[in-house]
mmCIF file with all atom_site columns, C-alpha atoms in Angstrom:
data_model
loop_
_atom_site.group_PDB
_atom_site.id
_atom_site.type_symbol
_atom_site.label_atom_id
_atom_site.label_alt_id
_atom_site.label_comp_id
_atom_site.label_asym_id
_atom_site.label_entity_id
_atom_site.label_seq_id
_atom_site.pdbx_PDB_ins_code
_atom_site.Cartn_x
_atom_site.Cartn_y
_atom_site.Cartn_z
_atom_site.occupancy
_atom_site.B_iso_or_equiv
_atom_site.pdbx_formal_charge
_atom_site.auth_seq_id
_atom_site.auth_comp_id
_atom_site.auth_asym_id
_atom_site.auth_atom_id
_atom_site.pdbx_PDB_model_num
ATOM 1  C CA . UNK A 1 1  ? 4.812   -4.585 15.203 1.00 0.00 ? 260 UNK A CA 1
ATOM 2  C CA . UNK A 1 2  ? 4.691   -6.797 18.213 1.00 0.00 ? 261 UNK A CA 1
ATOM 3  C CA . UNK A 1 3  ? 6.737   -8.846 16.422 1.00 0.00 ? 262 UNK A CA 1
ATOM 4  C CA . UNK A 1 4  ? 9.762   -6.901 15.290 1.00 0.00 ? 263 UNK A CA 1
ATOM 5  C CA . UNK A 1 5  ? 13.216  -7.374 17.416 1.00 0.00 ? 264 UNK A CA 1
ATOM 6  C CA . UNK A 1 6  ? 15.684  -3.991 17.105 1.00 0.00 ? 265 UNK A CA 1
ATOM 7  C CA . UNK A 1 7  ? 18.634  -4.763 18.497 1.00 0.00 ? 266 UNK A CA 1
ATOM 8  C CA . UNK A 1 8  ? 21.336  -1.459 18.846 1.00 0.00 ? 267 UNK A CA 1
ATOM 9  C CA . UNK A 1 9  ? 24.978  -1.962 20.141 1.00 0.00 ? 268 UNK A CA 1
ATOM 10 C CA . UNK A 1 10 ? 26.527  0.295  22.310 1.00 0.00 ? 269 UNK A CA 1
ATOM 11 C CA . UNK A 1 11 ? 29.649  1.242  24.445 1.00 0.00 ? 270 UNK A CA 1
ATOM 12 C CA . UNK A 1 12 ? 28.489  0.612  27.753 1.00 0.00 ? 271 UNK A CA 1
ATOM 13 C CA . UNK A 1 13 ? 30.244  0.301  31.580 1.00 0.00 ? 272 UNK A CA 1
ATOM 14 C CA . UNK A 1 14 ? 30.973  -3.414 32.817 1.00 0.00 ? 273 UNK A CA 1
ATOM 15 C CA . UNK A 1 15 ? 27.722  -2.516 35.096 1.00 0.00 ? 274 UNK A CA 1
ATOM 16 C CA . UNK A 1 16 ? 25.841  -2.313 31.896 1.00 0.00 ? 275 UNK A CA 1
ATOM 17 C CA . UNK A 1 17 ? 25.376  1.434  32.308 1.00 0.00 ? 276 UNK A CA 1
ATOM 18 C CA . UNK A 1 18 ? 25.470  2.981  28.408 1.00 0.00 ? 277 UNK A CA 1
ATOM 19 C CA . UNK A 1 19 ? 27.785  5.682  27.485 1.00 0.00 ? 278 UNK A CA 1
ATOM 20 C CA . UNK A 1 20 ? 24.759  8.012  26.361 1.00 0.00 ? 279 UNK A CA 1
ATOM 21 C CA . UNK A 1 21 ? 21.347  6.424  25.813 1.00 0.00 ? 280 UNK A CA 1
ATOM 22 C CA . UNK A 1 22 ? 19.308  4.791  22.957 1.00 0.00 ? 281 UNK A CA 1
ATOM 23 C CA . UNK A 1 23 ? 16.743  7.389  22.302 1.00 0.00 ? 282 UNK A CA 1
ATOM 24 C CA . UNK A 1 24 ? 12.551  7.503  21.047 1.00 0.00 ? 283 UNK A CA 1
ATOM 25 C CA . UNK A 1 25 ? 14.305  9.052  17.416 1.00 0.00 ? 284 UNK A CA 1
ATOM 26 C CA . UNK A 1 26 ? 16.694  5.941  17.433 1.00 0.00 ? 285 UNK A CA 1
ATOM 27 C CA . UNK A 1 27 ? 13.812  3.443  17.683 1.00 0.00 ? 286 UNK A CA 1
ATOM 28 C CA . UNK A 1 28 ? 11.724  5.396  15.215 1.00 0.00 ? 287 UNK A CA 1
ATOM 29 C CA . UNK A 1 29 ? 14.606  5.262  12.934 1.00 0.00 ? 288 UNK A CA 1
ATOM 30 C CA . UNK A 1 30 ? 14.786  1.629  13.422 1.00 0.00 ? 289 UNK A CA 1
ATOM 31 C CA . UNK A 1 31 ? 11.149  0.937  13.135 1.00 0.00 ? 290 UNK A CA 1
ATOM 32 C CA . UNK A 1 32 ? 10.882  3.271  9.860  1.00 0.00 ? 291 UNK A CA 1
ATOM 33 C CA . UNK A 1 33 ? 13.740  1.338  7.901  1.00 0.00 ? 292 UNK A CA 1
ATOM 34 C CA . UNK A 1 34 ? 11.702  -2.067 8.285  1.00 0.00 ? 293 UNK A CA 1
ATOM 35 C CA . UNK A 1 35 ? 9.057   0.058  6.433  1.00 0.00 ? 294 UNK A CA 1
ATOM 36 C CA . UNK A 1 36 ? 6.836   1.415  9.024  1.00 0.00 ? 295 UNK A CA 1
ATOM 37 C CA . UNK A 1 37 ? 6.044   5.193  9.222  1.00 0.00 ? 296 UNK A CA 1
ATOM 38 C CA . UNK A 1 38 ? 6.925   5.990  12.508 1.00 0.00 ? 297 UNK A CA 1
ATOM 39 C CA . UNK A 1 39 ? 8.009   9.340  14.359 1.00 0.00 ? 298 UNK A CA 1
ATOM 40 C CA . UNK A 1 40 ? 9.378   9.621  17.725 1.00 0.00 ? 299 UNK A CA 1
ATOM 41 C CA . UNK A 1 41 ? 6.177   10.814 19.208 1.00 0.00 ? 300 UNK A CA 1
ATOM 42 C CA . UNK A 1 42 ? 4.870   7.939  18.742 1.00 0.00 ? 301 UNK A CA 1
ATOM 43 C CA . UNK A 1 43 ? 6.670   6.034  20.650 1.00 0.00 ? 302 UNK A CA 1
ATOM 44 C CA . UNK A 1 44 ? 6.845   5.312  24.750 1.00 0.00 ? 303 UNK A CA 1
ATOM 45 C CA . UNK A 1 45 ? 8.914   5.280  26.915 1.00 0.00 ? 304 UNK A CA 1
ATOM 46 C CA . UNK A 1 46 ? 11.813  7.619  26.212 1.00 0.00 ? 305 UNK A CA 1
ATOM 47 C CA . UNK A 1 47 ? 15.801  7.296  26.917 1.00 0.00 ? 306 UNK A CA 1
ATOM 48 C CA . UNK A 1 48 ? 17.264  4.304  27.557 1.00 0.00 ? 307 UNK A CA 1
ATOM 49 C CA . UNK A 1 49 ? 20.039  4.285  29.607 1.00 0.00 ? 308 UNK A CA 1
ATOM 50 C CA . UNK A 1 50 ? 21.207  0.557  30.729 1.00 0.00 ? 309 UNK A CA 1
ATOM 51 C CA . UNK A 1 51 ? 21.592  -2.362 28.952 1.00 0.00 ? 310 UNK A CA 1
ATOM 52 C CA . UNK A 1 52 ? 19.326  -4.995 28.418 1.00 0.00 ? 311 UNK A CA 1
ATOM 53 C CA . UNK A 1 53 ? 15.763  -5.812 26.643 1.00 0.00 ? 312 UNK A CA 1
ATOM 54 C CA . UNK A 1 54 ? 12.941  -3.901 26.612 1.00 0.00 ? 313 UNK A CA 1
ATOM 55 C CA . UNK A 1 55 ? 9.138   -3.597 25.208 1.00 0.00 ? 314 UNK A CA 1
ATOM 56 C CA . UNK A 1 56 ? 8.424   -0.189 24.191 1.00 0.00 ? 315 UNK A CA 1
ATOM 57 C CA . UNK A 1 57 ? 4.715   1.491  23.243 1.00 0.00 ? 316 UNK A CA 1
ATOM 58 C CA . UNK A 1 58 ? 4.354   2.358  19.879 1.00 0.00 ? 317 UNK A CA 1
ATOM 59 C CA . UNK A 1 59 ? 1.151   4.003  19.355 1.00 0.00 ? 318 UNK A CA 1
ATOM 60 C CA . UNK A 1 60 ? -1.014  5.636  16.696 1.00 0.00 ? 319 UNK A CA 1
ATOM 61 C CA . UNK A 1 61 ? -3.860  6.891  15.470 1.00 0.00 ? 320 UNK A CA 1
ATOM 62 C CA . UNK A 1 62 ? -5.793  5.938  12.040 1.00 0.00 ? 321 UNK A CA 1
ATOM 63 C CA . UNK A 1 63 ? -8.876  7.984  11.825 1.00 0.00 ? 322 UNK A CA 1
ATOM 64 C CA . UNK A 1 64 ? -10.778 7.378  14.845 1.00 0.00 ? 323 UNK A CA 1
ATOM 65 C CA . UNK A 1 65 ? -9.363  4.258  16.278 1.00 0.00 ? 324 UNK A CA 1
ATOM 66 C CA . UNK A 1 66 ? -5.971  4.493  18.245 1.00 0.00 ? 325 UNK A CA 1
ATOM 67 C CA . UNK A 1 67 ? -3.388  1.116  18.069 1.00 0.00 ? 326 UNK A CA 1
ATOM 68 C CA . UNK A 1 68 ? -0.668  -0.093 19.632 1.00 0.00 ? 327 UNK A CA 1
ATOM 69 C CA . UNK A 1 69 ? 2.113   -2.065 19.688 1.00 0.00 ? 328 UNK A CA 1
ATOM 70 C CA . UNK A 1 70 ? 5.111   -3.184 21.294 1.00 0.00 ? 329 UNK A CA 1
ATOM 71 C CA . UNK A 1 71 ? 8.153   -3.882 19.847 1.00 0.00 ? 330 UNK A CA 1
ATOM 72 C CA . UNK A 1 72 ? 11.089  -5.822 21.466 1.00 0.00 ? 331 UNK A CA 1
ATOM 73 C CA . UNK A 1 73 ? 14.074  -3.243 21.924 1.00 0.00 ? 332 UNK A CA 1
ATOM 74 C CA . UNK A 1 74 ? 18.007  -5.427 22.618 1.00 0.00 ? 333 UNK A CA 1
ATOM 75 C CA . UNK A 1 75 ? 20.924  -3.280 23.604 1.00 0.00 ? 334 UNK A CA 1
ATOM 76 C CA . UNK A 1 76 ? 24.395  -4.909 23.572 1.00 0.00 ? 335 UNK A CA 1
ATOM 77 C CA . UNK A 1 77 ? 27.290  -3.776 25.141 1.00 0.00 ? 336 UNK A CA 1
ATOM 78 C CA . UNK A 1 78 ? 30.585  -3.481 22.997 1.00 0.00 ? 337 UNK A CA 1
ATOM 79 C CA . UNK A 1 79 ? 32.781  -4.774 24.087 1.00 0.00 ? 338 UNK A CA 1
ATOM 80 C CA . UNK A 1 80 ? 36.628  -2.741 24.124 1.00 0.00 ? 339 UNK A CA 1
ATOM 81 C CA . UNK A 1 81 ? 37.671  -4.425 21.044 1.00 0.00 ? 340 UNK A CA 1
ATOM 82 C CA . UNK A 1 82 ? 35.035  -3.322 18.709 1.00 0.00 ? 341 UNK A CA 1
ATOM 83 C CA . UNK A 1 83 ? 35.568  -0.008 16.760 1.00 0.00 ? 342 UNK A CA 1
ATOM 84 C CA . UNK A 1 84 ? 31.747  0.415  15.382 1.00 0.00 ? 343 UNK A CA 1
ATOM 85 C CA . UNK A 1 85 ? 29.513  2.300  18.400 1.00 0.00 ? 344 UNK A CA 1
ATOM 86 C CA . UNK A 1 86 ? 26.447  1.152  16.796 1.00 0.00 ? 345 UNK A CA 1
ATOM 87 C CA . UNK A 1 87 ? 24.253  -1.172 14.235 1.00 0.00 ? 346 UNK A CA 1
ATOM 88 C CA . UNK A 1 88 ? 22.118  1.726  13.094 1.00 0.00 ? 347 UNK A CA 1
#
């Protein structure tokens, strides 16, 4: 898990601010179609709102012992000539 790289592309302001934010469901989503079973409680912290990169906590529980990880999160900025929002 520490590993993996998600990288999501979205409209953001020339200051890097997004239009919306890349959220704990999006990164579960991400995480879950590389094959991991992941919800977004598992998953710290929540909205991201700027562009940038980003290590987020993953963590779970199997049986008694708890793990964690931390994945590398990317957001891109479109730029104004794209027409997809998104990678997902």
């Amino acid at each position: 898990l520490n590993e993996r790289v998600i990288t999501f592309r979205r409209w953001a302001t020339e200051g890097g601010r997004m239009i919306g934010c890349v959220t704990n469901s999006d990164i579960a989503e991400m995480l879950s179609m590389g094959g991991l079973e992941i919800n977004h409680r598992m998953i710290r912290p929540t909205h991201i709102r700027v562009t940038g990169t980003f290590a987020v906590e993953v963590r779970w529980k199997d049986g008694r012992d708890h793990h964690y990880g931390y994945p590398k999160i990317i957001i891109e900025a479109l730029s104004s000539n794209h027409e997809e929002k998104s990678n997902e």
